[in-house]
Structures are given as structure tokens and as C-alpha cells.
Amino acid sequence: MSTLDRARCRLKAHPLALDAALAAGVLVCMVVGSFAGPNGENGVSWGVRRPDLLSLLLMTVGAAALVFRRRAPRTVLAVTGTVSLVECLTGDPRAPVAMSAVVALYTVAAATDRPTTWRLGLLTMSVLTGAAMLAGPLPWYAQENLALFAWTGMAAAGGDAVRSRRAFVHAIRERAERAERTREEEARRRVAEERLRIARDLHDVVAHHIALVNVQAGVAAHVMDKRPDQAKEALAHVREAGRSALNELRATVGLLRQSGDPEAPTEPAPGLHRLDDLVATFRNAGLLVEVARSDHGTTLPAAVDLAAYRVIQEALTNVQKHAGTRARAEVSVVRVGPNAEITVLDDGTGDDDGPLPGGGGHGLLGMRERVTALGGTLTTGPRYGGGFRVHAILPVKTRSRAPGDPA
């Protein structure tokens, strides 16, 4: 910060001292100006002329009033206008007492609105100029009278311009601060949404694979002594499920890496193209799953494809955990107009010890958040006669248009 900036900051911190210094400067200018005689042979002549005692008193009162110009601008304008009016009527030759009224009028214009500036400015110009022309000792066309009119008008216009500039700068600063707050709020919102998305992915991956590992481990423990070959097969499925879980976790956590990191995962996000592999993992765990699809040849957006995959994954995981050992599941993927409909049904009775699918956890909540984020709807609930139903409608945004339509 430069010396001038530091001095400006100090003066702004002490406005009364600044106004006192301004009043002293105005008083000096008025006193010095009172020594100028405009009636010389060759124009303005300078001489040692002592101003009248009344003019000196009026100059002192007008300058002293300027000390309080920020606290009571209209009152100061009234005081300085009154002493200027007295000087216009009695001064001969006239002392520049009106300089204090010019400063006061500028202050009022800079501190109030434009209509008030117009009213007070016109009133001050009319009263001072009219009194000087009609009742003053000088002729009405005297240069001092025209100068009085011009200076008061410029004071009002200058104050109004300063007020307008301050309002403009304040509006720009406020808009910039609002934009900064909006950017910060948007950044926090995006961070929260990203956290929620990663949390959903982690929940889906962990819940799915841990449920499969739990089932296969139970099968292996049950048949270890009597059927070791089947136990080895179950343990192989456990190992495969663990490997798949680690791979998906690595891919999910890899989203947190910096862009350009060479270790960042490059494998595409799972989607319905991996539905057969997903269903195979549940079949290996002993769950009977039937799949019906009528969406062949349809390319879904990446977000919709991932949401459909995760909904089916979580729904089948709930069937595996809660529907019972003899449950059967049906998965259907149908394209209906602009939507893709995902339905997962089961006929389980919930004879295991676990809670019903809607009883707790974050599975159904995560599915609902995924579908809602894409503008779709999710309905879940028990079926009549037993079992559970999960139905998701996901909107598919297509880019196809008729020839001749605007892009």
C-alpha cells in the first residue's frame, strides 16, 4: 500500500477531522478571495483590502458549519445558504461566502437521492441568484451573479454524479460478493452430491459382494465334511466375489484421484451390458433368477445405464439376504416410449433371520436417490400373496429429431 493510500485510509477512519480540515481550507480560500477586487481598470486587480467585519463573521460561520456536513447535511446547507444570502444582500464588494454553500450543496447531492438533489439544488440556485440579482448592490447582469448561478448548479450536478458512481460501485461489489457466495455454495453442493454418489456406489458394491461371500461361505461350511468338491466350488465363488469386490472398490475409490493420474482406473462404469455377469454371480450363490429384456438395440446414457444396473444389483442383493433360501427372482428391462422400466420381483417369504427389504439400511434409500436424481420414479413394496417388488422408471433423453427441425 502506497503512502497516499495509507493517508486516505486514515482520513476515512476519522471523518470529523477530515471535515474540519476541509472547513479550514474553505475558510482560507474565502478569506484570500475576499482580497480580490473585480473592478480594476484592466480586469481583476489584487490589493491589500481588509474585508468587512460582517463578511468575516459570515465566512467564519459558514466554514464552521461545514465541520458537521456529514452528520446533518441539510441543516448545514440551510446555515451556509443563509449566510450566503446575507452576504449577497449586504456585501459591497462581495466576499465569496457562497463557497461554503456550494460545498454544502455538493454534500447534500452526494448523500441523498436525485429528486431531493433537484429540489434543494433548484431552491438554492433560485434563492441566492434571485436575491443577488434583484436586491443586491450589484447590477443583475454582474459577473458575480452569473458565477453564483453556475457554481451552485455545478455543485448539485457534481454531487449527484458522485452519488451515482458510488451506487454503481456498490452494486458491482455486491454483485461480485453474491456471485462469490453462489460459487462457494455451488462448490459445496457439488462436493456433497459427489460424496453421496460415491457413498451409494460403495454401499452397492460392498453390500452385493459381502452378501454373496456370506452365502457361499455358509454353503462351504455346511458341505465341507460330506461334499468337499462342492465346498471347494463354493470357496472358489467366494474368492471370485472377493476379487470382483476389490476391483469395483478400486474403480470407485479411483474416482477420488487427481485428473491425469496414471494410476486412475480406465475401466468403464458398469451398466446393463454386464447384467448377465451380475445375474450369474447370484445364480452361483444359489438364487434362481430369470431375466427378460426387450431393450436390445437401445443405447442408454451412461448415468441411466449405471442407475439401472445398480437398482437391479441392490434389489437382487436384498432378495438374496432377506427373501429366504427358496426364493425366486424375476428381472425385466423394458423400453417404454421415452422411459426405461426396471422391475425386480421375488416370491420369497422372508423365512430367514434378516429383516424385510424395507426394514432398514440404506439400500432402498440409495436406489431412490439414484432414480430421483435422474428425474425418474421408484416404487417398492410387498406383493400380494408374498414377495417384494421393485419398479423403477428411468427417463431416457434421446437426441433424435425429425429432418428440418431446428437443433
Coordinates of C-alpha atoms in Angstrom, one line a residue:
M1 CA 0.0 0.0 0.0
S2 CA 1.4 3.4 -1.0
T3 CA 1.7 6.4 1.3
L4 CA -1.2 8.1 -0.4
D5 CA -3.4 5.0 0.2
R6 CA -2.4 4.8 3.8
A7 CA -3.2 8.5 4.3
R8 CA -6.6 8.1 2.6
C9 CA -7.4 5.2 4.9
R10 CA -6.5 7.2 8.0
L11 CA -8.7 10.1 6.8
K12 CA -11.6 7.8 6.2
A13 CA -11.2 6.4 9.7
H14 CA -11.6 10.0 11.1
P15 CA -14.3 11.7 9.0
L16 CA -14.8 14.6 11.5
A17 CA -11.1 15.5 11.3
L18 CA -11.3 15.4 7.5
D19 CA -14.3 17.7 7.6
A20 CA -12.6 20.1 10.0
A21 CA -9.6 20.3 7.6
L22 CA -11.9 20.9 4.7
A23 CA -13.7 23.7 6.6
A24 CA -10.3 25.3 7.4
G25 CA -9.3 25.1 3.7
V26 CA -12.6 26.6 2.6
L27 CA -12.2 29.4 5.2
V28 CA -8.7 30.2 3.9
C29 CA -9.9 30.3 0.3
M30 CA -12.8 32.6 1.2
V31 CA -10.6 35.0 3.2
V32 CA -8.0 35.1 0.4
G33 CA -10.7 35.5 -2.2
S34 CA -12.1 38.5 -0.3
F35 CA -8.9 40.4 -1.2
A36 CA -9.6 40.3 -4.9
G37 CA -11.2 43.4 -6.4
P38 CA -13.0 42.7 -9.6
N39 CA -13.4 46.4 -10.5
G40 CA -9.8 47.1 -11.7
E41 CA -9.1 49.1 -14.8
N42 CA -7.6 46.0 -16.5
G43 CA -9.9 43.4 -15.1
V44 CA -9.3 41.7 -11.7
S45 CA -6.8 43.6 -9.5
W46 CA -5.2 42.4 -6.3
G47 CA -4.7 44.6 -3.4
V48 CA -4.4 44.6 0.4
R49 CA -8.1 45.2 1.3
R50 CA -9.4 44.1 4.7
P51 CA -12.9 42.5 4.4
D52 CA -15.8 43.9 6.4
L53 CA -16.3 42.6 9.9
L54 CA -19.8 41.2 8.9
S55 CA -18.3 39.4 5.9
L56 CA -15.5 37.9 8.0
L57 CA -18.1 36.8 10.6
L58 CA -20.3 35.2 7.8
M59 CA -17.3 33.4 6.3
T60 CA -16.4 32.0 9.8
V61 CA -19.9 30.8 10.4
G62 CA -20.2 29.2 7.0
A63 CA -16.9 27.4 7.3
A64 CA -17.6 26.2 10.9
A65 CA -20.9 24.7 9.7
L66 CA -19.0 22.6 7.2
V67 CA -17.5 20.6 10.1
F68 CA -20.8 18.9 10.6
R69 CA -21.7 18.4 6.9
R70 CA -21.8 14.6 7.1
R71 CA -23.9 14.5 10.3
A72 CA -26.6 17.0 9.2
P73 CA -26.1 17.9 5.5
R74 CA -29.5 19.6 5.1
T75 CA -29.1 21.7 8.2
V76 CA -25.6 22.7 7.1
L77 CA -27.0 23.7 3.7
A78 CA -29.6 25.8 5.4
V79 CA -27.0 27.6 7.6
T80 CA -24.5 28.2 4.7
G81 CA -27.3 29.2 2.4
T82 CA -28.5 31.8 4.9
V83 CA -25.1 33.4 5.5
S84 CA -24.5 33.4 1.7
L85 CA -27.9 35.1 1.2
V86 CA -27.0 37.8 3.8
E87 CA -23.6 38.4 2.0
C88 CA -25.3 38.7 -1.4
L89 CA -27.7 41.3 0.0
T90 CA -25.2 43.4 2.0
G91 CA -21.7 42.8 0.7
D92 CA -20.2 45.5 -1.4
P93 CA -17.8 44.5 -2.7
R94 CA -19.0 41.0 -2.1
A95 CA -16.9 38.3 -0.3
P96 CA -17.0 34.7 -1.6
V97 CA -19.2 33.4 1.3
A98 CA -21.2 31.4 -1.1
M99 CA -18.3 28.9 -1.4
S100 CA -19.5 27.3 1.8
A101 CA -23.0 26.9 0.4
V102 CA -21.5 25.3 -2.7
V103 CA -19.7 22.7 -0.6
A104 CA -22.8 22.1 1.5
L105 CA -24.9 21.6 -1.6
Y106 CA -22.4 19.2 -3.1
T107 CA -22.6 17.2 0.2
V108 CA -26.4 17.1 0.1
A109 CA -26.4 15.9 -3.5
A110 CA -23.8 13.2 -2.8
A111 CA -25.7 11.9 0.3
T112 CA -29.4 12.0 -0.9
D113 CA -31.4 10.8 -3.8
R114 CA -31.8 12.5 -7.2
P115 CA -35.3 14.1 -6.6
T116 CA -34.1 15.6 -3.3
T117 CA -31.0 16.9 -5.1
W118 CA -33.1 18.5 -7.8
R119 CA -35.4 20.2 -5.3
L120 CA -32.7 21.6 -3.0
G121 CA -30.4 22.5 -5.8
L122 CA -33.0 24.5 -7.7
L123 CA -34.1 26.1 -4.5
T124 CA -30.6 27.1 -3.5
M125 CA -29.8 28.4 -7.0
S126 CA -33.1 30.3 -7.3
V127 CA -32.9 32.0 -3.9
L128 CA -29.2 33.0 -4.0
T129 CA -29.1 34.1 -7.6
G130 CA -32.5 35.8 -7.5
A131 CA -31.7 37.7 -4.3
A132 CA -28.3 38.8 -5.7
M133 CA -29.8 40.0 -9.0
L134 CA -32.9 41.7 -7.6
A135 CA -31.9 43.0 -4.2
G136 CA -28.1 43.0 -4.3
P137 CA -25.9 46.1 -4.6
L138 CA -24.5 44.9 -8.0
P139 CA -26.4 45.1 -11.3
W140 CA -28.4 42.0 -12.1
Y141 CA -26.2 41.1 -15.1
A142 CA -23.0 41.3 -13.0
Q143 CA -20.4 38.5 -13.4
E144 CA -20.6 37.6 -9.8
N145 CA -24.3 36.8 -10.1
L146 CA -23.8 34.6 -13.1
A147 CA -20.9 32.8 -11.4
L148 CA -23.1 32.2 -8.3
F149 CA -25.7 30.5 -10.5
A150 CA -23.1 28.4 -12.3
W151 CA -21.2 27.3 -9.1
T152 CA -24.4 26.2 -7.3
G153 CA -25.5 24.3 -10.4
M154 CA -22.2 22.5 -10.8
A155 CA -22.1 21.6 -7.1
A156 CA -25.5 19.9 -7.4
A157 CA -24.6 18.1 -10.6
G158 CA -21.2 17.0 -9.3
G159 CA -22.7 15.7 -6.1
D160 CA -25.3 13.7 -8.0
A161 CA -22.6 12.2 -10.2
V162 CA -20.5 11.1 -7.2
R163 CA -23.6 9.6 -5.6
S164 CA -24.4 7.7 -8.8
R165 CA -20.9 6.4 -9.1
R166 CA -20.8 5.3 -5.5
A167 CA -24.1 3.4 -6.0
F168 CA -22.8 1.8 -9.2
V169 CA -19.6 0.7 -7.5
H170 CA -21.6 -0.6 -4.5
A171 CA -23.9 -2.6 -6.8
I172 CA -20.9 -4.1 -8.7
R173 CA -19.2 -5.0 -5.4
E174 CA -22.4 -6.5 -4.0
R175 CA -23.0 -8.5 -7.2
A176 CA -19.4 -9.8 -7.1
E177 CA -19.8 -10.8 -3.5
R178 CA -23.1 -12.5 -4.3
A179 CA -21.5 -14.3 -7.2
E180 CA -18.7 -15.5 -5.0
R181 CA -21.1 -16.8 -2.4
T182 CA -23.1 -18.5 -5.1
R183 CA -19.9 -20.2 -6.4
E184 CA -18.9 -21.3 -2.9
E185 CA -22.4 -22.7 -2.3
E186 CA -22.4 -24.4 -5.7
A187 CA -19.0 -25.9 -4.9
R188 CA -20.2 -27.2 -1.5
R189 CA -23.3 -28.6 -3.2
R190 CA -21.3 -30.4 -5.8
V191 CA -19.0 -31.8 -3.2
A192 CA -21.9 -33.1 -1.1
E193 CA -23.5 -34.7 -4.2
E194 CA -20.2 -36.3 -5.1
R195 CA -19.8 -37.7 -1.6
L196 CA -23.4 -39.1 -1.7
R197 CA -22.8 -40.7 -5.1
I198 CA -19.5 -42.3 -4.0
A199 CA -21.2 -43.5 -0.8
R200 CA -24.0 -45.1 -2.8
D201 CA -21.5 -46.8 -5.1
L202 CA -19.5 -48.1 -2.1
H203 CA -22.7 -49.3 -0.4
D204 CA -23.9 -51.1 -3.6
V205 CA -20.5 -52.8 -4.2
V206 CA -19.9 -53.9 -0.6
A207 CA -23.4 -55.0 0.1
H208 CA -23.7 -57.1 -3.0
H209 CA -20.4 -58.9 -2.8
I210 CA -20.4 -59.3 1.0
A211 CA -23.9 -60.9 0.7
L212 CA -22.6 -63.4 -1.9
V213 CA -19.5 -64.1 0.2
N214 CA -21.7 -64.8 3.2
V215 CA -23.9 -67.2 1.3
Q216 CA -21.0 -69.1 -0.4
A217 CA -19.1 -69.3 2.9
G218 CA -22.2 -70.7 4.6
V219 CA -22.5 -73.3 1.8
A220 CA -18.9 -74.3 2.1
A221 CA -19.1 -74.7 5.9
H222 CA -22.2 -76.8 5.5
V223 CA -20.8 -79.3 3.0
M224 CA -17.2 -79.2 4.0
D225 CA -17.2 -82.7 5.5
K226 CA -19.6 -84.6 3.3
R227 CA -19.0 -83.0 -0.1
P228 CA -15.6 -81.4 -0.2
D229 CA -15.8 -80.9 -4.0
Q230 CA -18.9 -78.7 -3.6
A231 CA -17.2 -76.9 -0.7
K232 CA -14.2 -76.1 -3.0
E233 CA -16.5 -74.8 -5.6
A234 CA -18.2 -72.5 -3.1
L235 CA -14.9 -71.2 -1.8
A236 CA -13.9 -70.6 -5.4
H237 CA -17.0 -68.4 -5.8
V238 CA -16.1 -66.7 -2.5
R239 CA -12.6 -65.9 -3.9
E240 CA -14.1 -64.7 -7.2
A241 CA -16.6 -62.5 -5.3
G242 CA -13.8 -61.0 -3.2
R243 CA -11.8 -60.3 -6.3
S244 CA -14.7 -58.6 -8.0
A245 CA -15.4 -56.5 -4.9
L246 CA -11.8 -55.4 -4.8
N247 CA -11.8 -54.5 -8.4
E248 CA -15.0 -52.4 -8.1
L249 CA -13.8 -50.8 -5.0
R250 CA -10.6 -49.9 -6.7
A251 CA -12.5 -48.4 -9.6
T252 CA -14.8 -46.4 -7.2
V253 CA -12.1 -45.1 -5.0
G254 CA -10.1 -44.2 -8.1
L255 CA -12.6 -41.5 -8.8
L256 CA -11.1 -39.6 -6.0
R257 CA -7.7 -39.4 -7.7
Q258 CA -6.5 -36.3 -9.4
S259 CA -7.2 -36.0 -13.1
G260 CA -4.2 -37.1 -15.2
D261 CA -3.1 -39.6 -12.5
P262 CA -1.6 -42.6 -14.4
E263 CA -3.0 -45.0 -11.8
A264 CA -6.6 -43.8 -12.2
P265 CA -8.9 -46.5 -13.4
T266 CA -9.8 -46.6 -17.1
E267 CA -12.4 -49.4 -16.9
P268 CA -15.9 -48.1 -18.0
A269 CA -18.6 -47.9 -15.3
P270 CA -20.8 -51.0 -15.0
G271 CA -24.1 -51.0 -16.9
L272 CA -26.7 -53.3 -18.4
H273 CA -24.1 -54.8 -20.7
R274 CA -22.8 -56.6 -17.6
L275 CA -26.3 -57.8 -16.5
D276 CA -25.6 -61.4 -17.4
D277 CA -22.4 -61.4 -15.3
L278 CA -24.3 -59.9 -12.4
V279 CA -27.1 -62.4 -12.6
A280 CA -24.5 -65.2 -12.9
T281 CA -23.0 -64.3 -9.5
F282 CA -26.4 -64.6 -7.8
R283 CA -27.1 -67.9 -9.6
N284 CA -23.8 -69.3 -8.4
A285 CA -24.9 -68.3 -4.9
G286 CA -28.0 -70.5 -5.3
L287 CA -30.6 -67.8 -6.2
L288 CA -32.9 -68.7 -9.0
V289 CA -33.1 -65.6 -11.3
E290 CA -34.9 -65.2 -14.6
V291 CA -34.2 -62.3 -16.9
A292 CA -36.5 -60.8 -19.5
R293 CA -35.3 -58.0 -21.7
S294 CA -36.8 -56.0 -24.6
D295 CA -34.3 -53.2 -24.8
H296 CA -31.9 -54.8 -27.2
G297 CA -30.5 -52.3 -29.7
T298 CA -31.2 -49.4 -27.2
T299 CA -28.2 -47.3 -26.1
L300 CA -28.8 -45.7 -22.7
P301 CA -27.0 -42.7 -21.4
A302 CA -24.2 -43.6 -19.1
A303 CA -25.9 -42.2 -16.0
V304 CA -29.2 -44.1 -16.8
D305 CA -27.3 -47.3 -17.6
L306 CA -25.4 -47.2 -14.3
A307 CA -28.5 -46.4 -12.3
A308 CA -30.4 -49.3 -13.9
Y309 CA -27.5 -51.7 -13.2
R310 CA -27.3 -50.6 -9.5
V311 CA -31.0 -50.8 -9.0
I312 CA -31.0 -54.4 -10.2
Q313 CA -27.9 -55.2 -8.2
E314 CA -29.3 -53.8 -4.9
A315 CA -32.7 -55.4 -5.5
L316 CA -31.2 -58.9 -6.1
T317 CA -28.9 -58.4 -3.1
N318 CA -32.0 -57.7 -0.9
V319 CA -33.6 -60.8 -2.3
Q320 CA -30.5 -62.9 -1.5
K321 CA -30.4 -61.5 2.0
H322 CA -34.0 -61.3 3.1
A323 CA -36.3 -63.3 0.8
G324 CA -35.4 -66.8 2.0
T325 CA -33.5 -69.8 0.7
R326 CA -36.2 -70.9 -1.7
A327 CA -37.0 -67.6 -3.3
R328 CA -37.1 -67.0 -7.0
A329 CA -36.4 -63.6 -8.6
E330 CA -37.5 -62.1 -11.9
V331 CA -35.8 -59.2 -13.6
S332 CA -37.3 -57.4 -16.5
V333 CA -35.8 -54.5 -18.5
V334 CA -38.3 -52.8 -20.9
R335 CA -38.1 -49.8 -23.1
V336 CA -41.5 -48.0 -23.0
G337 CA -41.6 -44.8 -25.1
P338 CA -39.1 -42.3 -23.6
N339 CA -38.5 -44.4 -20.5
A340 CA -36.7 -47.5 -19.4
E341 CA -38.6 -49.5 -16.9
I342 CA -36.7 -51.8 -14.5
T343 CA -38.7 -54.4 -12.5
V344 CA -37.4 -56.9 -9.9
L345 CA -39.9 -59.3 -8.4
D346 CA -39.4 -62.2 -5.9
D347 CA -41.7 -64.7 -4.3
G348 CA -39.8 -65.0 -1.1
T349 CA -41.4 -65.4 2.3
G350 CA -38.7 -63.8 4.4
D351 CA -38.1 -67.0 6.4
D352 CA -34.5 -66.0 7.1
D353 CA -33.5 -64.2 10.2
G354 CA -32.8 -60.9 8.4
P355 CA -35.2 -58.0 8.2
L356 CA -37.5 -57.4 5.3
P357 CA -36.2 -55.4 2.4
G358 CA -37.7 -52.2 3.5
G359 CA -36.9 -52.7 7.2
G360 CA -33.6 -50.8 7.5
G361 CA -30.3 -50.0 5.9
H362 CA -29.6 -47.7 3.0
G363 CA -30.3 -49.9 0.0
L364 CA -33.8 -48.7 -0.8
L365 CA -32.8 -45.1 0.0
G366 CA -29.8 -45.3 -2.3
M367 CA -31.9 -46.7 -5.1
R368 CA -34.5 -43.9 -4.7
E369 CA -31.8 -41.3 -4.6
R370 CA -30.3 -42.6 -7.8
V371 CA -33.6 -42.7 -9.7
T372 CA -34.8 -39.4 -8.4
A373 CA -31.5 -37.7 -9.4
L374 CA -32.2 -38.6 -13.0
G375 CA -35.8 -37.4 -12.9
G376 CA -37.3 -40.9 -12.6
T377 CA -39.6 -42.6 -10.1
L378 CA -39.1 -45.7 -7.9
T379 CA -41.8 -47.7 -6.2
T380 CA -41.2 -50.5 -3.8
G381 CA -43.3 -52.7 -1.6
P382 CA -44.6 -56.2 -0.8
R383 CA -46.5 -58.1 -3.3
Y384 CA -49.9 -59.6 -2.8
G385 CA -49.5 -63.2 -1.7
G386 CA -45.9 -62.8 -0.7
G387 CA -42.7 -61.5 -2.0
F388 CA -41.4 -58.0 -2.8
R389 CA -41.5 -55.7 -5.9
V390 CA -39.1 -53.0 -7.0
H391 CA -40.1 -50.9 -10.0
A392 CA -38.0 -48.1 -11.4
I393 CA -38.9 -45.8 -14.3
L394 CA -35.8 -44.0 -15.7
P395 CA -36.3 -41.3 -18.4
V396 CA -34.1 -41.7 -21.4
K397 CA -33.0 -38.5 -23.1
T398 CA -32.8 -39.1 -26.9
R399 CA -31.1 -36.7 -29.3
S400 CA -33.0 -37.9 -32.4
R401 CA -35.1 -35.3 -34.3
A402 CA -37.1 -35.1 -37.4
P403 CA -35.5 -33.7 -40.6
G404 CA -35.9 -30.0 -40.8
D405 CA -36.5 -29.4 -37.1
P406 CA -34.2 -26.9 -35.5
A407 CA -31.4 -28.3 -33.5

